[in-house]
Coordinates of C-alpha atoms in Angstrom, one line a residue:
M1 CA -31.5 -97.2 9.5
S2 CA -33.5 -100.1 7.5
S3 CA -32.1 -99.8 3.3
S4 CA -32.9 -101.6 0.6
V5 CA -31.6 -102.2 -2.6
S6 CA -33.3 -102.0 -5.8
N7 CA -32.4 -104.1 -8.3
S8 CA -31.3 -101.8 -11.0
D9 CA -29.4 -100.5 -7.9
R10 CA -27.4 -103.3 -7.7
K11 CA -24.1 -103.9 -9.7
I12 CA -24.6 -107.5 -11.6
V13 CA -21.9 -108.0 -14.6
T14 CA -22.4 -111.3 -16.7
G15 CA -18.9 -113.0 -17.9
S16 CA -18.6 -114.3 -21.3
A17 CA -18.0 -117.6 -19.9
G18 CA -22.0 -117.3 -17.7
S19 CA -20.4 -116.3 -14.6
I20 CA -22.7 -114.1 -13.4
L21 CA -20.1 -111.0 -10.5
E22 CA -22.0 -109.4 -7.9
D23 CA -20.3 -106.1 -7.2
V24 CA -19.6 -104.0 -4.9
P25 CA -19.4 -100.1 -5.8
H26 CA -16.7 -98.6 -6.9
F27 CA -14.9 -95.3 -6.8
T28 CA -15.4 -94.3 -10.8
D29 CA -18.9 -95.6 -10.9
D30 CA -19.4 -91.7 -8.8
F31 CA -15.8 -90.0 -9.3
P32 CA -15.0 -91.3 -12.9
D33 CA -12.0 -88.9 -13.6
C34 CA -10.6 -88.8 -9.3
P35 CA -7.1 -90.1 -9.6
T36 CA -5.1 -92.3 -8.6
Y37 CA -1.7 -93.0 -7.2
P38 CA 0.6 -96.7 -7.2
N39 CA 0.1 -99.3 -4.1
P40 CA 2.9 -97.8 -2.2
L41 CA 3.4 -102.0 -1.1
Q42 CA 5.1 -101.7 -4.5
D43 CA 8.1 -100.4 -2.7
N44 CA 7.8 -102.2 0.6
A45 CA 10.3 -104.3 1.9
A46 CA 8.4 -107.0 3.3
Y47 CA 6.5 -107.8 -0.3
S48 CA 8.8 -107.7 -2.2
V49 CA 10.1 -111.0 -3.0
V50 CA 6.0 -111.9 -2.6
K51 CA 5.2 -112.7 -6.6
Q52 CA 2.1 -111.8 -8.1
Y53 CA 1.1 -110.5 -5.0
F54 CA -1.6 -108.0 -6.5
V55 CA -4.6 -109.3 -7.1
D56 CA -6.2 -109.3 -11.6
D57 CA -8.8 -106.6 -11.3
D58 CA -11.6 -109.6 -13.5
D59 CA -10.3 -112.2 -10.3
T60 CA -13.8 -114.1 -9.3
V61 CA -14.6 -116.2 -6.4
P62 CA -17.7 -118.1 -7.1
Q63 CA -20.7 -118.3 -4.5
K64 CA -21.0 -123.0 -4.9
I65 CA -18.6 -125.0 -5.7
V66 CA -19.9 -128.3 -5.8
V67 CA -21.5 -128.1 -9.7
H68 CA -22.7 -130.3 -11.9
P69 CA -19.8 -130.7 -15.9
D70 CA -23.2 -128.7 -17.0
S71 CA -24.5 -126.5 -14.9
P72 CA -24.1 -122.6 -15.0
R73 CA -21.3 -120.9 -14.2
G74 CA -23.4 -118.8 -11.1
T75 CA -22.9 -116.3 -8.9
H76 CA -19.4 -114.4 -8.7
F77 CA -18.4 -112.4 -5.7
R78 CA -15.1 -110.2 -6.5
R79 CA -12.2 -111.3 -5.0
A80 CA -10.4 -109.4 -2.6
G81 CA -6.8 -108.4 -2.1
P82 CA -4.4 -105.1 -2.9
R83 CA -3.7 -104.2 -6.3
Q84 CA -1.3 -101.6 -8.5
R85 CA -3.3 -98.6 -7.7
V86 CA -4.7 -96.7 -5.2
Y87 CA -7.6 -95.0 -5.0
F88 CA -6.2 -92.4 -1.2
N89 CA -3.6 -90.4 -1.0
S90 CA -1.4 -91.8 2.0
D91 CA -0.6 -88.3 3.1
D92 CA -4.9 -87.7 3.2
V93 CA -5.9 -90.9 4.7
L94 CA -8.5 -89.8 8.1
A95 CA -9.5 -93.4 9.1
C96 CA -11.5 -94.3 11.6
I97 CA -13.3 -98.0 13.1
V98 CA -15.8 -98.8 15.3
T99 CA -17.4 -102.1 16.9
C100 CA -21.1 -103.1 17.0
G101 CA -23.9 -105.0 19.1
G102 CA -22.3 -107.9 21.5
L103 CA -19.3 -109.1 22.1
C104 CA -17.6 -111.4 20.3
P105 CA -14.1 -113.5 20.5
G106 CA -11.0 -111.5 17.7
L107 CA -12.6 -108.0 18.3
N108 CA -9.4 -106.0 19.3
T109 CA -7.5 -108.7 16.6
V110 CA -9.7 -107.1 14.2
I111 CA -8.8 -103.3 15.2
R112 CA -5.1 -104.4 15.9
E113 CA -5.5 -105.5 12.4
I114 CA -7.0 -102.7 10.1
V115 CA -5.1 -100.5 11.8
C116 CA -1.9 -101.7 11.7
G117 CA -2.3 -103.1 7.8
L118 CA -2.8 -99.3 7.7
S119 CA -0.2 -97.9 9.3
Y120 CA 2.7 -101.0 7.6
M121 CA 1.6 -101.5 4.6
Y122 CA 0.5 -98.4 3.3
G123 CA 1.2 -95.5 5.2
V124 CA -1.0 -94.4 7.1
K125 CA -0.5 -91.5 10.1
R126 CA -3.9 -90.6 11.0
I127 CA -6.5 -93.2 12.6
L128 CA -9.2 -93.3 15.0
G129 CA -10.9 -95.2 17.1
I130 CA -14.6 -94.7 16.9
D131 CA -16.0 -94.8 21.0
G132 CA -19.3 -96.7 22.3
G133 CA -20.8 -97.9 19.3
Y134 CA -23.1 -96.4 16.5
R135 CA -23.8 -93.0 19.1
G136 CA -20.1 -92.9 19.1
F137 CA -20.0 -90.7 15.9
Y138 CA -21.9 -88.0 17.5
A139 CA -21.7 -88.2 21.1
R140 CA -18.7 -89.2 22.9
N141 CA -15.2 -88.8 22.1
T142 CA -12.8 -90.1 19.8
I143 CA -10.1 -92.4 20.3
H144 CA -6.7 -91.9 18.5
L145 CA -5.1 -95.4 17.5
D146 CA -1.9 -96.4 16.7
T147 CA 0.5 -99.4 16.0
N148 CA 1.6 -98.7 19.6
T149 CA -1.9 -98.5 21.6
V150 CA -3.1 -101.5 19.6
N151 CA -0.1 -103.6 20.3
D152 CA -1.2 -105.8 22.4
I153 CA -5.2 -105.5 23.0
H154 CA -5.2 -108.9 20.2
R155 CA -4.3 -110.9 24.0
S156 CA -7.6 -109.5 25.6
G157 CA -11.0 -110.3 25.6
G158 CA -14.0 -107.1 24.9
T159 CA -13.1 -104.2 22.3
I160 CA -10.8 -101.5 23.1
L161 CA -13.2 -98.8 21.4
G162 CA -16.2 -99.8 23.7
T163 CA -19.6 -101.0 21.8
S164 CA -23.5 -100.7 22.4
R165 CA -27.1 -102.0 20.8
G166 CA -29.1 -99.1 18.4
G167 CA -27.7 -96.0 18.5
H168 CA -27.5 -95.6 14.8
D169 CA -29.3 -92.3 13.7
T170 CA -28.0 -92.2 9.5
T171 CA -27.9 -88.8 9.6
K172 CA -26.0 -88.4 12.7
I173 CA -23.3 -90.1 11.5
V174 CA -23.0 -89.1 8.2
D175 CA -22.6 -85.5 9.3
S176 CA -19.9 -86.3 12.3
I177 CA -18.3 -87.6 8.9
Q178 CA -18.4 -84.6 6.8
D179 CA -17.7 -82.5 9.4
R180 CA -14.1 -84.3 11.0
G181 CA -13.6 -84.7 7.3
I182 CA -13.7 -88.5 8.1
N183 CA -12.5 -90.4 4.3
Q184 CA -12.4 -94.4 5.4
V185 CA -15.1 -95.9 7.9
Y186 CA -14.8 -100.0 8.8
I187 CA -17.6 -101.2 10.5
I188 CA -17.5 -104.5 12.5
G189 CA -20.7 -105.7 13.4
G190 CA -23.6 -108.1 12.8
D191 CA -26.0 -108.1 10.4
G192 CA -28.2 -105.1 12.1
S193 CA -24.2 -102.9 11.6
Q194 CA -24.7 -104.1 8.9
K195 CA -27.8 -102.5 7.5
G196 CA -26.6 -99.4 10.0
A197 CA -23.7 -99.7 7.1
A198 CA -25.2 -99.9 3.7
A199 CA -27.5 -97.5 5.1
I200 CA -24.4 -94.6 6.2
F201 CA -22.6 -95.8 2.8
E202 CA -26.5 -94.7 -0.1
E203 CA -26.1 -90.9 2.4
I204 CA -22.6 -90.8 1.9
R205 CA -23.3 -91.3 -1.4
R206 CA -25.9 -89.2 -1.8
R207 CA -24.2 -86.4 -0.7
K208 CA -21.5 -87.5 -2.9
L209 CA -18.5 -87.5 -0.6
K210 CA -15.6 -89.4 -1.6
V211 CA -15.7 -91.6 1.6
A212 CA -15.2 -95.3 1.1
V213 CA -17.7 -97.9 3.8
A214 CA -15.8 -101.4 4.6
G215 CA -17.8 -103.8 7.1
I216 CA -16.1 -106.6 8.5
P217 CA -18.8 -109.1 9.1
K218 CA -18.9 -110.1 12.6
T219 CA -21.5 -112.8 14.6
I220 CA -20.7 -115.5 16.9
D221 CA -23.4 -117.4 15.8
N222 CA -22.5 -117.0 12.6
D223 CA -26.0 -116.5 10.4
I224 CA -24.3 -114.0 8.3
P225 CA -25.1 -115.7 5.2
I226 CA -22.8 -116.2 2.3
I227 CA -19.2 -116.3 4.3
D228 CA -17.6 -120.1 4.7
R229 CA -17.9 -118.9 8.1
S230 CA -17.5 -115.4 10.7
F231 CA -14.9 -114.8 12.8
G232 CA -15.0 -116.1 17.5
F233 CA -16.8 -119.0 15.4
D234 CA -14.0 -121.3 16.4
T235 CA -13.3 -119.5 19.5
A236 CA -16.4 -120.1 20.9
V237 CA -16.6 -123.6 20.1
E238 CA -13.6 -124.1 21.2
E239 CA -14.6 -122.2 24.1
A240 CA -18.4 -124.4 24.2
Q241 CA -16.1 -127.3 25.3
R242 CA -15.0 -125.7 28.5
A243 CA -18.6 -125.9 29.6
I244 CA -19.6 -129.0 27.9
N245 CA -16.4 -131.1 29.6
A246 CA -18.0 -129.3 33.4
A247 CA -21.3 -130.8 32.2
H248 CA -19.8 -134.6 31.0
V249 CA -18.6 -134.3 35.2
E250 CA -21.0 -133.7 37.2
A251 CA -23.4 -136.1 35.5
T252 CA -21.0 -138.9 36.2
S253 CA -20.8 -138.0 38.9
F254 CA -24.3 -138.9 39.9
E255 CA -27.0 -141.4 39.8
N256 CA -28.8 -140.3 37.2
G257 CA -27.1 -136.7 36.6
I258 CA -28.1 -135.2 34.2
G259 CA -25.8 -131.8 32.6
L260 CA -27.9 -129.2 30.7
V261 CA -26.2 -126.3 29.3
K262 CA -27.6 -123.8 27.0
L263 CA -25.1 -121.9 24.6
M264 CA -25.9 -118.6 22.2
G265 CA -27.8 -119.6 18.8
R266 CA -30.7 -116.7 19.1
Y267 CA -32.0 -118.5 15.5
S268 CA -28.9 -120.2 14.1
G269 CA -28.2 -124.0 15.9
F270 CA -23.6 -123.5 15.1
I271 CA -22.3 -123.1 18.0
A272 CA -24.9 -126.1 19.8
M273 CA -24.6 -128.2 17.0
Y274 CA -21.3 -127.8 16.2
A275 CA -19.8 -127.6 19.9
T276 CA -22.1 -131.1 20.0
L277 CA -20.0 -133.0 17.1
A278 CA -16.9 -131.7 18.5
S279 CA -17.2 -133.2 22.5
R280 CA -18.6 -137.1 21.8
D281 CA -19.9 -137.0 25.3
V282 CA -23.5 -134.6 24.7
D283 CA -26.3 -136.4 24.3
C284 CA -28.4 -133.9 22.8
C285 CA -28.3 -131.1 21.1
L286 CA -31.7 -128.8 20.7
I287 CA -31.4 -125.9 18.2
P288 CA -34.1 -123.2 16.9
E289 CA -34.6 -125.3 13.3
S290 CA -35.2 -127.6 14.0
P291 CA -38.0 -128.6 16.2
F292 CA -39.1 -131.0 20.1
F293 CA -41.3 -132.3 21.9
L294 CA -41.6 -132.7 25.9
E295 CA -44.3 -134.9 26.7
G296 CA -45.8 -138.3 25.1
P297 CA -44.2 -141.0 22.6
G298 CA -40.8 -139.5 20.8
G299 CA -41.1 -136.7 23.1
L300 CA -37.7 -135.7 25.5
F301 CA -38.7 -137.1 28.1
E302 CA -39.2 -140.9 27.2
F303 CA -35.7 -140.3 25.3
I304 CA -34.3 -138.6 29.0
A305 CA -35.4 -142.1 31.1
K306 CA -33.9 -143.8 28.4
R307 CA -30.6 -142.6 28.3
L308 CA -31.2 -142.7 32.0
K309 CA -32.3 -146.5 32.3
E310 CA -28.8 -147.3 29.7
S311 CA -26.2 -144.7 30.7
G312 CA -26.9 -143.9 34.6
H313 CA -26.3 -140.5 32.7
M314 CA -26.9 -137.4 30.2
V315 CA -25.4 -134.3 28.4
I316 CA -27.6 -132.4 26.7
V317 CA -26.5 -129.2 25.1
I318 CA -30.3 -126.5 24.2
A319 CA -29.4 -123.5 21.6
E320 CA -30.9 -119.8 22.8
G321 CA -33.2 -119.7 20.9
A322 CA -34.5 -123.8 21.1
G323 CA -37.7 -124.3 22.3
Q324 CA -39.1 -121.8 21.9
D325 CA -42.9 -121.8 21.2
L326 CA -42.6 -124.4 23.8
L327 CA -43.1 -121.7 26.3
A328 CA -46.3 -120.5 26.4
E329 CA -47.4 -119.1 28.1
S330 CA -44.7 -115.7 27.7
I331 CA -45.2 -115.8 23.8
E332 CA -47.8 -113.5 24.1
E333 CA -45.4 -111.0 25.6
S334 CA -41.8 -112.1 24.2
K335 CA -43.2 -111.2 20.8
T336 CA -43.6 -107.5 21.9
L337 CA -40.0 -107.0 24.0
K338 CA -37.4 -106.2 22.1
D339 CA -33.2 -105.4 22.8
A340 CA -31.8 -101.2 21.3
S341 CA -31.0 -103.6 18.2
G342 CA -34.7 -104.6 17.3
N343 CA -34.1 -107.7 18.1
K344 CA -36.8 -110.0 19.9
L345 CA -35.9 -111.5 23.8
L346 CA -36.1 -114.6 24.0
Q347 CA -37.1 -116.5 26.8
D348 CA -34.0 -118.4 29.3
V349 CA -35.3 -121.4 27.8
G350 CA -32.1 -123.8 30.3
L351 CA -34.1 -122.8 32.7
W352 CA -36.8 -123.4 31.5
I353 CA -36.6 -126.6 30.2
S354 CA -34.8 -127.4 32.8
Q355 CA -37.9 -126.9 35.4
R356 CA -40.3 -129.3 33.7
I357 CA -37.4 -132.2 33.7
K358 CA -37.3 -131.9 37.5
D359 CA -41.3 -131.3 37.2
H360 CA -41.8 -134.4 35.3
F361 CA -39.4 -137.2 36.6
A362 CA -39.4 -135.8 40.9
K363 CA -42.5 -139.2 41.2
K364 CA -40.4 -140.9 39.1
M365 CA -36.5 -141.3 39.6
T366 CA -33.8 -139.6 41.5
L367 CA -32.2 -136.8 39.6
N368 CA -29.9 -135.2 39.9
L369 CA -29.1 -132.2 37.2
K370 CA -26.8 -129.6 36.6
Y371 CA -27.5 -126.0 34.6
I372 CA -24.5 -124.5 32.7
D373 CA -25.2 -121.0 30.6
P374 CA -21.8 -119.7 29.9
T375 CA -22.7 -118.0 28.0
Y376 CA -20.8 -114.1 28.9
M377 CA -18.1 -116.4 29.9
I378 CA -17.1 -117.5 26.0
R379 CA -18.4 -114.3 24.3
A380 CA -15.6 -112.1 26.3
V381 CA -12.8 -114.6 25.6
P382 CA -9.4 -113.5 23.4
S383 CA -10.2 -115.2 20.0
N384 CA -7.9 -117.6 19.4
A385 CA -4.7 -119.1 16.6
S386 CA -7.9 -120.1 14.2
D387 CA -9.7 -116.9 14.6
N388 CA -6.4 -114.7 15.3
V389 CA -5.6 -115.7 11.6
C390 CA -9.0 -115.8 10.0
C391 CA -9.4 -112.3 11.0
T392 CA -5.9 -110.6 10.7
L393 CA -7.0 -111.4 6.9
L394 CA -10.0 -109.6 7.0
A395 CA -8.7 -106.7 8.9
Q396 CA -6.1 -106.6 5.5
S397 CA -8.3 -107.7 3.0
A398 CA -10.9 -104.0 3.8
V399 CA -8.5 -102.2 3.7
H400 CA -6.9 -103.3 0.4
G401 CA -10.4 -103.0 -0.6
V402 CA -10.5 -99.4 0.7
M403 CA -7.4 -98.8 -0.4
A404 CA -8.5 -99.7 -4.0
G405 CA -11.8 -97.5 -4.6
Y406 CA -14.0 -100.5 -3.1
N407 CA -16.7 -99.2 -1.6
G408 CA -20.3 -100.4 -0.1
F409 CA -19.0 -104.0 0.8
T410 CA -18.4 -106.6 3.4
V411 CA -15.5 -108.6 3.3
G412 CA -16.3 -112.2 4.3
L413 CA -14.4 -116.0 3.2
V414 CA -16.7 -117.5 0.3
N415 CA -15.4 -121.0 -0.6
G416 CA -11.5 -120.9 1.0
R417 CA -11.8 -117.1 -0.1
H418 CA -11.6 -114.1 0.3
T419 CA -13.8 -112.0 -1.4
Y420 CA -15.9 -108.4 -1.6
I421 CA -19.7 -108.6 -0.7
P422 CA -22.5 -105.9 -1.9
F423 CA -23.3 -105.0 1.5
Y424 CA -27.7 -106.4 0.5
R425 CA -26.7 -110.4 0.0
I426 CA -25.1 -109.8 3.8
T427 CA -28.4 -108.4 5.3
E428 CA -31.0 -109.8 2.9
K429 CA -31.3 -113.1 4.6
Q430 CA -29.4 -115.2 8.1
N431 CA -27.7 -118.7 7.7
K432 CA -29.6 -121.1 9.5
V433 CA -28.4 -124.2 10.2
V434 CA -30.7 -127.1 7.4
I435 CA -32.0 -129.5 8.9
T436 CA -31.8 -131.7 6.5
D437 CA -29.0 -131.1 5.5
R438 CA -26.0 -133.8 6.4
M439 CA -24.1 -132.0 8.9
W440 CA -27.7 -132.6 11.3
A441 CA -27.4 -136.1 10.0
R442 CA -23.7 -136.2 11.4
L443 CA -25.1 -134.7 14.4
L444 CA -27.7 -137.7 14.7
S445 CA -26.4 -140.3 14.2
S446 CA -23.1 -139.2 16.5
T447 CA -25.4 -138.6 20.0
N448 CA -28.0 -141.1 18.2
Q449 CA -30.7 -139.3 19.2
P450 CA -34.5 -138.6 17.8
S451 CA -34.9 -135.9 15.8
F452 CA -37.8 -135.5 17.5
M453 CA -39.5 -134.5 14.0
K454 CA -42.3 -136.2 12.4
H455 CA -42.9 -136.6 8.6
E456 CA -45.2 -133.8 8.6
D457 CA -42.9 -131.6 10.3
I458 CA -39.9 -132.4 8.0
E459 CA -42.5 -131.4 4.5
S460 CA -44.3 -128.3 5.6
N461 CA -42.0 -124.8 5.6
Q462 CA -40.2 -125.3 8.8
L463 CA -37.3 -126.1 7.4
V464 CA -34.9 -123.2 6.7
G465 CA -32.0 -122.7 5.9
E466 CA -29.7 -122.7 2.2
P467 CA -27.8 -126.2 1.9
G468 CA -24.6 -126.1 1.6
T469 CA -23.6 -123.8 3.4
M470 CA -21.1 -124.2 6.7
K471 CA -18.5 -126.6 3.9
W472 CA -16.2 -128.2 6.8

């Protein structure tokens, strides 16, 4: 499934004013004489009153919006939206949709809006759902999708198509796409799934097939780079509040009560950070990007004792990937164990740290610790209003891009505008909380917790991420 794009294969366009457009492939790159058709939207009653509905072919969106007067124009991405000419005859389209990886709020909404966008905006009648993730292309039956079958699915969590991890066999997948006559492929998944989408696109291009591949980035952890946020993240933060509220009630109801909540965040602590900022009831937030220690001056145990003495209760939020280095007895084993997607299996830091806290204070004071892990409850809920709007715009932008002949791209929100982003930019690294950035400082100010870091740690290479992400 691994794929790489050399600099010579990247489509880079330098503008006259100094901007650099990291463009996405287009059908005309490989099929310069392919026919075009008028966009059906020009005859669509819903859009007849919209002025300048079609996006100009030269519209781009800058990756960085905060610049100095003498700064270079920087990197741009192609703006998403409908074009005046399309490269598919609607009657000839056979589209398919697949969901891959773990669950996330909004999956069904994205499926629904891809189907409705193809049907209502472009008159496409043949749409397939691939059952069970990537392996469904060659090992499972397909599901016929139309506006009736998807009408109410946004009200439910999960995915009506089913999903799985792993199962990516590029040759078998593209064989199935070719044999079935599929010419539009919509892949909804996280960074691993987008790498798989890139491999599928490269194989399709090698075979010189006129098939479009588009990705819709899905990660509840918000760890995909470039984009402002991923769908499902708002819902996850909102649902995390319920667990934090329960932990706060438990903590305040008992002597020296501690409510400890473990939230999702394998490598990126965005859910924990934003849930903490939104809550106002959290006393300490621990994330993978910020090392911490337990014993001694300035350690977590000292802070717990101090906060319990001041307030009589405490709420701790910890991301699942935090403190993995402290589980010394399990580190060697955890380095070798991986799930079907190739992700390292993490030890349960929530249970471990709960027991360490109990053991440390057992002979010092009466302690009432309640541990809450809402992980799968959060992943399984339907998306909220904000995410539903986000899913709708992502899905429609993907459909517009494919119909306009763009290919090998992921659609994403950059500085508030939907864009088409090359696969390699989405998969080259993970988005992480920058603990030397203002947002983490805001959290420390809100909770009044120590950073648990020494000066030499701050100056070391332990700091990860890219300043300026999550511009909220």
